[in-house]
Every structure is written in C-alpha cells, then in structure tokens.
C-alpha cells in the first residue's frame, strides 16, 4: 500500500505545502477531499434532478427551469471532477497533460459561469414576479425561458474561449497536474475581462433585484400590520396571508442559495485576482479556495432540500416509491420463490 501511494505522489503535483507534513500525506489528503466532493456532488444533483422530474408541483415555478439547469451544470462539475480523481487514484494516462489541463479548466469555468448566470436570472425572475404580478405570465413564458437558458450556455462558452488562444488562465486553481501549476499562468488582463463581463454584472444584478424584492416585501408586511391594527378581522388576516408571503418565502430560499454561492466563491475570486496580479502565490490557498468553491455544487442541493417544503415533499415521495418497489420485489420473492435446479449426475 505504501509503495503504491509513493508511486502516486511521484506522478502527481501536490500543491499543498504544510511544512511538517510529508508529500505522501498531502496527496492522501487531496485524494480524500476530491473523491468525497466528487461523490457528494454527483449523488446530490442526481437526487435534485430526479425529484424535479417526479414532483409536478415544482414545475409551477418558472424558476424551476433555472434550478434544473443549475443542477445539470453542477452534475457535470461532479463528472468533470472524475478527471483529477482518477488521476490521483491511478497512474497518468497517455493523454497529453497540457491539453487535459486546458480542457478541464475550461469546462469547470463554463459550468460555474452557467450557475452564476442562472442565479442572476432567478433574481430577475423573482423581481418581475413581485413587481409586475399582473403582466408576469405575459413577460415570462416557457419559450423565452428556454431562449434565455440557451443564451446562458452560449455566453458562458464564449467568454472563456480566449484561454485556448494563450490569453491567460480561465480561473482554475488548486492544480492537480503539474503543467497547470507551473506552465499555465494567470493573466491580469484576462482576469479583469472575466470580472467585468461575468462576476461584476451578475453580482450587481443580484444585489439590485434582491434589495428591491425585500424592500417591497417589507413595505407589504408593514401595510398588512397597519390594516390589522385598524381593522382586526379575519378578512384582513386572510388577505394578508394570501399576499406576497409565498413569493417572499420562495425568494428567501433562492436568496440563501445565492448567498452561500457567493460566500463560497468569494475567497476563490479574491485569490484569483491576487494571483493574476502577482501579489500572492500560495499553493495551499489555491487548492483550498478552489475546492471550497467547487463544493458549492453540493451545497445547492442541501439548501434547497432543507428550505423548500415542496421539494421535501417530492423527495419523500420519491424515497417512498423506491422503498415500496424494493419491498414489493422482496414480497414477490417470498411468495414465488425460484425453483432450485436439480443436481445432475455430472455435478454429483
């Protein structure tokens, strides 16, 4: 076992450097972190996708289009993480290392850009639902949603394409492959380009829309409380309960997802800017900030399952269906056992 681990550490770049820890311990730590995250991301997003397909009530929300798009993007992130996972668990394959680094970094960056753009579109969708409730169905149609999702994928693919032509690194750090860490350097101009045309606009849209959403909801709550104080009747209570409270609760769920996204990605973005400016270069910080940001692909599943009651109901029904099908198969085997084969003379 120790010899195989030593062989792994010889072939791989282990960016973490914690002084008194050996290179073998660092490689084992990296392997555990990446394998665990890969498993959690794939399992969690597969669960979200199955629940959305099995819970019709979730399709009543137009944001379900963007939530499912994020789930598929995060699932592909987990599948893409199989590349460093397999490279840590096995010997390097015959694939050219530089090409593998470039493709892997590009795919991860595109997928996370899709998630970021979907969060911005979700905030705009909730803003329209609360500010323009009467004309919302005419403004937001399934056809327009599909066009918007297609544009998100196209834009995300195009914005990181210059990295293939030597103009900087798309933003993937915590490099597992040695070529990525030593030969593929970040570029301050390309980093500024990504920040100006992706990170900053998405953050501005999200801050603007959620600020106005909660401002409107707070005003609405204040009006309801004033009405209850003046006219304490059941009619006012019923009218207040059917107001913006469902939209506000759903907006809070999406706001939690957005907040966790930026909390986990903020250290990565800061380190990305510092490394591009040649102010800070730390392999340990590079690894930790990168995989902290990638862990967001699993956190979305946890937040949505804990915060949304309709999603929890769909998850419960899905688990009950799976358990009942397993129980039916066991009962069938008990009722109709398979006949045993008679031993022939040859076997005797």
PDB file of C-alpha atoms in Angstrom, residues 139-297:
ATOM      1  CA  UNK A 139     -43.477  38.608 -19.789  1.00  0.00           C
ATOM      2  CA  UNK A 140     -42.088  35.246 -18.661  1.00  0.00           C
ATOM      3  CA  UNK A 141     -43.106  32.431 -20.987  1.00  0.00           C
ATOM      4  CA  UNK A 142     -41.630  28.909 -21.354  1.00  0.00           C
ATOM      5  CA  UNK A 143     -40.310  29.803 -24.817  1.00  0.00           C
ATOM      6  CA  UNK A 144     -38.470  32.874 -23.525  1.00  0.00           C
ATOM      7  CA  UNK A 145     -37.085  30.870 -20.626  1.00  0.00           C
ATOM      8  CA  UNK A 146     -35.637  28.263 -22.991  1.00  0.00           C
ATOM      9  CA  UNK A 147     -34.094  31.007 -25.144  1.00  0.00           C
ATOM     10  CA  UNK A 148     -32.606  32.615 -22.023  1.00  0.00           C
ATOM     11  CA  UNK A 149     -31.075  29.310 -20.874  1.00  0.00           C
ATOM     12  CA  UNK A 150     -29.623  28.713 -24.335  1.00  0.00           C
ATOM     13  CA  UNK A 151     -28.062  32.187 -24.315  1.00  0.00           C
ATOM     14  CA  UNK A 152     -26.573  31.495 -20.882  1.00  0.00           C
ATOM     15  CA  UNK A 153     -24.795  28.386 -22.178  1.00  0.00           C
ATOM     16  CA  UNK A 154     -23.584  30.140 -25.338  1.00  0.00           C
ATOM     17  CA  UNK A 155     -22.309  33.184 -23.440  1.00  0.00           C
ATOM     18  CA  UNK A 156     -20.545  31.031 -20.845  1.00  0.00           C
ATOM     19  CA  UNK A 157     -18.803  29.022 -23.564  1.00  0.00           C
ATOM     20  CA  UNK A 158     -17.678  32.124 -25.443  1.00  0.00           C
ATOM     21  CA  UNK A 159     -16.381  34.211 -22.545  1.00  0.00           C
ATOM     22  CA  UNK A 160     -13.751  31.632 -21.531  1.00  0.00           C
ATOM     23  CA  UNK A 161     -12.776  30.686 -25.095  1.00  0.00           C
ATOM     24  CA  UNK A 162      -9.796  33.133 -25.305  1.00  0.00           C
ATOM     25  CA  UNK A 163      -7.954  30.982 -22.746  1.00  0.00           C
ATOM     26  CA  UNK A 164      -7.356  28.414 -25.510  1.00  0.00           C
ATOM     27  CA  UNK A 165      -5.509  31.057 -27.545  1.00  0.00           C
ATOM     28  CA  UNK A 166      -2.964  31.840 -24.847  1.00  0.00           C
ATOM     29  CA  UNK A 167      -4.735  34.776 -23.218  1.00  0.00           C
ATOM     30  CA  UNK A 168      -4.495  33.771 -19.563  1.00  0.00           C
ATOM     31  CA  UNK A 169      -5.996  31.049 -17.453  1.00  0.00           C
ATOM     32  CA  UNK A 170      -9.785  30.668 -17.179  1.00  0.00           C
ATOM     33  CA  UNK A 171      -9.608  30.642 -13.406  1.00  0.00           C
ATOM     34  CA  UNK A 172      -8.994  27.076 -12.307  1.00  0.00           C
ATOM     35  CA  UNK A 173      -6.535  26.876  -9.396  1.00  0.00           C
ATOM     36  CA  UNK A 174      -5.586  24.155  -6.942  1.00  0.00           C
ATOM     37  CA  UNK A 175      -3.919  22.404  -9.829  1.00  0.00           C
ATOM     38  CA  UNK A 176      -3.629  18.638  -9.652  1.00  0.00           C
ATOM     39  CA  UNK A 177      -1.489  18.408 -12.781  1.00  0.00           C
ATOM     40  CA  UNK A 178       1.989  19.858 -12.622  1.00  0.00           C
ATOM     41  CA  UNK A 179       1.699  21.586 -16.012  1.00  0.00           C
ATOM     42  CA  UNK A 180      -1.302  23.607 -14.800  1.00  0.00           C
ATOM     43  CA  UNK A 181       0.582  24.850 -11.762  1.00  0.00           C
ATOM     44  CA  UNK A 182       3.907  25.696 -13.394  1.00  0.00           C
ATOM     45  CA  UNK A 183       3.330  26.414 -17.102  1.00  0.00           C
ATOM     46  CA  UNK A 184      -0.233  27.751 -17.322  1.00  0.00           C
ATOM     47  CA  UNK A 185      -0.149  31.155 -15.649  1.00  0.00           C
ATOM     48  CA  UNK A 186      -2.936  33.616 -14.964  1.00  0.00           C
ATOM     49  CA  UNK A 187      -3.123  36.942 -16.767  1.00  0.00           C
ATOM     50  CA  UNK A 188      -4.240  40.181 -15.120  1.00  0.00           C
ATOM     51  CA  UNK A 189      -5.962  41.482 -18.268  1.00  0.00           C
ATOM     52  CA  UNK A 190      -7.876  38.253 -18.837  1.00  0.00           C
ATOM     53  CA  UNK A 191      -8.872  38.174 -15.169  1.00  0.00           C
ATOM     54  CA  UNK A 192     -10.121  41.756 -15.434  1.00  0.00           C
ATOM     55  CA  UNK A 193     -12.060  40.788 -18.554  1.00  0.00           C
ATOM     56  CA  UNK A 194     -13.783  37.908 -16.709  1.00  0.00           C
ATOM     57  CA  UNK A 195     -14.569  40.089 -13.696  1.00  0.00           C
ATOM     58  CA  UNK A 196     -16.013  42.931 -15.800  1.00  0.00           C
ATOM     59  CA  UNK A 197     -18.129  40.751 -18.089  1.00  0.00           C
ATOM     60  CA  UNK A 198     -19.195  37.946 -15.723  1.00  0.00           C
ATOM     61  CA  UNK A 199     -18.605  38.303 -11.974  1.00  0.00           C
ATOM     62  CA  UNK A 200     -19.398  42.006 -11.560  1.00  0.00           C
ATOM     63  CA  UNK A 201     -22.578  42.142 -13.718  1.00  0.00           C
ATOM     64  CA  UNK A 202     -24.017  39.015 -12.070  1.00  0.00           C
ATOM     65  CA  UNK A 203     -23.288  40.350  -8.577  1.00  0.00           C
ATOM     66  CA  UNK A 204     -24.763  43.778  -9.432  1.00  0.00           C
ATOM     67  CA  UNK A 205     -27.977  42.263 -10.840  1.00  0.00           C
ATOM     68  CA  UNK A 206     -28.413  40.002  -7.809  1.00  0.00           C
ATOM     69  CA  UNK A 207     -27.823  42.801  -5.303  1.00  0.00           C
ATOM     70  CA  UNK A 208     -30.151  45.190  -7.142  1.00  0.00           C
ATOM     71  CA  UNK A 209     -33.047  42.746  -7.537  1.00  0.00           C
ATOM     72  CA  UNK A 210     -32.971  41.225  -4.047  1.00  0.00           C
ATOM     73  CA  UNK A 211     -32.641  44.664  -2.442  1.00  0.00           C
ATOM     74  CA  UNK A 212     -35.832  45.777  -4.152  1.00  0.00           C
ATOM     75  CA  UNK A 213     -37.573  42.422  -3.541  1.00  0.00           C
ATOM     76  CA  UNK A 214     -37.099  42.587   0.214  1.00  0.00           C
ATOM     77  CA  UNK A 215     -37.854  46.304   0.237  1.00  0.00           C
ATOM     78  CA  UNK A 216     -41.223  45.656  -1.428  1.00  0.00           C
ATOM     79  CA  UNK A 217     -41.949  42.691   0.843  1.00  0.00           C
ATOM     80  CA  UNK A 218     -41.127  44.769   3.919  1.00  0.00           C
ATOM     81  CA  UNK A 219     -43.477  47.544   2.743  1.00  0.00           C
ATOM     82  CA  UNK A 220     -46.198  44.987   2.093  1.00  0.00           C
ATOM     83  CA  UNK A 221     -45.774  43.474   5.559  1.00  0.00           C
ATOM     84  CA  UNK A 222     -45.963  46.923   7.110  1.00  0.00           C
ATOM     85  CA  UNK A 223     -49.208  47.673   5.247  1.00  0.00           C
ATOM     86  CA  UNK A 224     -50.711  44.376   6.434  1.00  0.00           C
ATOM     87  CA  UNK A 225     -49.777  45.106  10.042  1.00  0.00           C
ATOM     88  CA  UNK A 226     -51.323  48.585   9.768  1.00  0.00           C
ATOM     89  CA  UNK A 227     -54.538  47.083   8.416  1.00  0.00           C
ATOM     90  CA  UNK A 228     -54.627  44.517  11.205  1.00  0.00           C
ATOM     91  CA  UNK A 229     -54.167  47.287  13.762  1.00  0.00           C
ATOM     92  CA  UNK A 230     -57.022  49.343  12.290  1.00  0.00           C
ATOM     93  CA  UNK A 231     -59.402  46.517  11.313  1.00  0.00           C
ATOM     94  CA  UNK A 232     -58.717  43.420  13.440  1.00  0.00           C
ATOM     95  CA  UNK A 233     -60.892  40.974  11.498  1.00  0.00           C
ATOM     96  CA  UNK A 234     -60.486  37.576   9.885  1.00  0.00           C
ATOM     97  CA  UNK A 235     -60.901  39.043   6.406  1.00  0.00           C
ATOM     98  CA  UNK A 236     -57.794  41.174   6.792  1.00  0.00           C
ATOM     99  CA  UNK A 237     -55.809  38.196   8.129  1.00  0.00           C
ATOM    100  CA  UNK A 238     -56.874  36.062   5.192  1.00  0.00           C
ATOM    101  CA  UNK A 239     -55.981  38.793   2.731  1.00  0.00           C
ATOM    102  CA  UNK A 240     -52.585  39.222   4.357  1.00  0.00           C
ATOM    103  CA  UNK A 241     -51.804  35.509   4.214  1.00  0.00           C
ATOM    104  CA  UNK A 242     -52.530  35.302   0.506  1.00  0.00           C
ATOM    105  CA  UNK A 243     -50.447  38.329  -0.427  1.00  0.00           C
ATOM    106  CA  UNK A 244     -46.749  38.216  -1.251  1.00  0.00           C
ATOM    107  CA  UNK A 245     -45.906  35.710   1.522  1.00  0.00           C
ATOM    108  CA  UNK A 246     -45.417  32.693  -0.835  1.00  0.00           C
ATOM    109  CA  UNK A 247     -43.261  34.787  -3.168  1.00  0.00           C
ATOM    110  CA  UNK A 248     -41.333  36.130  -0.211  1.00  0.00           C
ATOM    111  CA  UNK A 249     -40.686  32.650   1.211  1.00  0.00           C
ATOM    112  CA  UNK A 250     -39.544  31.359  -2.170  1.00  0.00           C
ATOM    113  CA  UNK A 251     -37.377  34.444  -2.645  1.00  0.00           C
ATOM    114  CA  UNK A 252     -35.777  33.725   0.732  1.00  0.00           C
ATOM    115  CA  UNK A 253     -34.921  30.176  -0.390  1.00  0.00           C
ATOM    116  CA  UNK A 254     -33.286  31.470  -3.554  1.00  0.00           C
ATOM    117  CA  UNK A 255     -31.560  34.247  -1.620  1.00  0.00           C
ATOM    118  CA  UNK A 256     -29.989  31.636   0.678  1.00  0.00           C
ATOM    119  CA  UNK A 257     -28.716  29.699  -2.330  1.00  0.00           C
ATOM    120  CA  UNK A 258     -27.285  32.873  -3.839  1.00  0.00           C
ATOM    121  CA  UNK A 259     -25.696  33.979  -0.562  1.00  0.00           C
ATOM    122  CA  UNK A 260     -23.986  30.631   0.007  1.00  0.00           C
ATOM    123  CA  UNK A 261     -22.779  30.666  -3.601  1.00  0.00           C
ATOM    124  CA  UNK A 262     -21.008  33.998  -3.191  1.00  0.00           C
ATOM    125  CA  UNK A 263     -19.713  33.186   0.307  1.00  0.00           C
ATOM    126  CA  UNK A 264     -18.017  30.049  -1.026  1.00  0.00           C
ATOM    127  CA  UNK A 265     -16.824  31.712  -4.221  1.00  0.00           C
ATOM    128  CA  UNK A 266     -15.611  34.996  -2.742  1.00  0.00           C
ATOM    129  CA  UNK A 267     -12.285  33.571  -1.401  1.00  0.00           C
ATOM    130  CA  UNK A 268     -11.689  31.974  -4.801  1.00  0.00           C
ATOM    131  CA  UNK A 269     -12.356  35.217  -6.689  1.00  0.00           C
ATOM    132  CA  UNK A 270     -10.138  37.230  -4.325  1.00  0.00           C
ATOM    133  CA  UNK A 271      -7.292  34.745  -4.677  1.00  0.00           C
ATOM    134  CA  UNK A 272      -7.828  34.682  -8.456  1.00  0.00           C
ATOM    135  CA  UNK A 273      -7.354  38.462  -8.578  1.00  0.00           C
ATOM    136  CA  UNK A 274      -4.326  38.432  -6.267  1.00  0.00           C
ATOM    137  CA  UNK A 275      -2.585  35.650  -8.166  1.00  0.00           C
ATOM    138  CA  UNK A 276      -3.258  37.305 -11.511  1.00  0.00           C
ATOM    139  CA  UNK A 277      -1.689  40.500 -10.191  1.00  0.00           C
ATOM    140  CA  UNK A 278       1.340  38.514  -8.936  1.00  0.00           C
ATOM    141  CA  UNK A 279       0.631  39.765  -5.405  1.00  0.00           C
ATOM    142  CA  UNK A 280       0.108  36.348  -3.801  1.00  0.00           C
ATOM    143  CA  UNK A 281       1.003  32.827  -4.893  1.00  0.00           C
ATOM    144  CA  UNK A 282       0.291  30.133  -2.321  1.00  0.00           C
ATOM    145  CA  UNK A 283      -0.358  26.517  -3.429  1.00  0.00           C
ATOM    146  CA  UNK A 284      -2.246  25.679  -0.228  1.00  0.00           C
ATOM    147  CA  UNK A 285      -4.602  28.655  -0.588  1.00  0.00           C
ATOM    148  CA  UNK A 286      -5.009  27.839  -4.265  1.00  0.00           C
ATOM    149  CA  UNK A 287      -6.155  24.308  -3.515  1.00  0.00           C
ATOM    150  CA  UNK A 288      -8.421  25.238  -0.599  1.00  0.00           C
ATOM    151  CA  UNK A 289     -10.182  28.160  -2.307  1.00  0.00           C
ATOM    152  CA  UNK A 290     -10.721  26.156  -5.495  1.00  0.00           C
ATOM    153  CA  UNK A 291     -12.322  23.135  -3.887  1.00  0.00           C
ATOM    154  CA  UNK A 292     -14.255  25.307  -1.440  1.00  0.00           C
ATOM    155  CA  UNK A 293     -15.834  26.989  -4.466  1.00  0.00           C
ATOM    156  CA  UNK A 294     -16.476  23.657  -6.192  1.00  0.00           C
ATOM    157  CA  UNK A 295     -18.181  22.359  -3.026  1.00  0.00           C
ATOM    158  CA  UNK A 296     -20.978  24.833  -3.756  1.00  0.00           C
ATOM    159  CA  UNK A 297     -22.226  22.367  -6.365  1.00  0.00           C
TER     160      UNK A 297
END
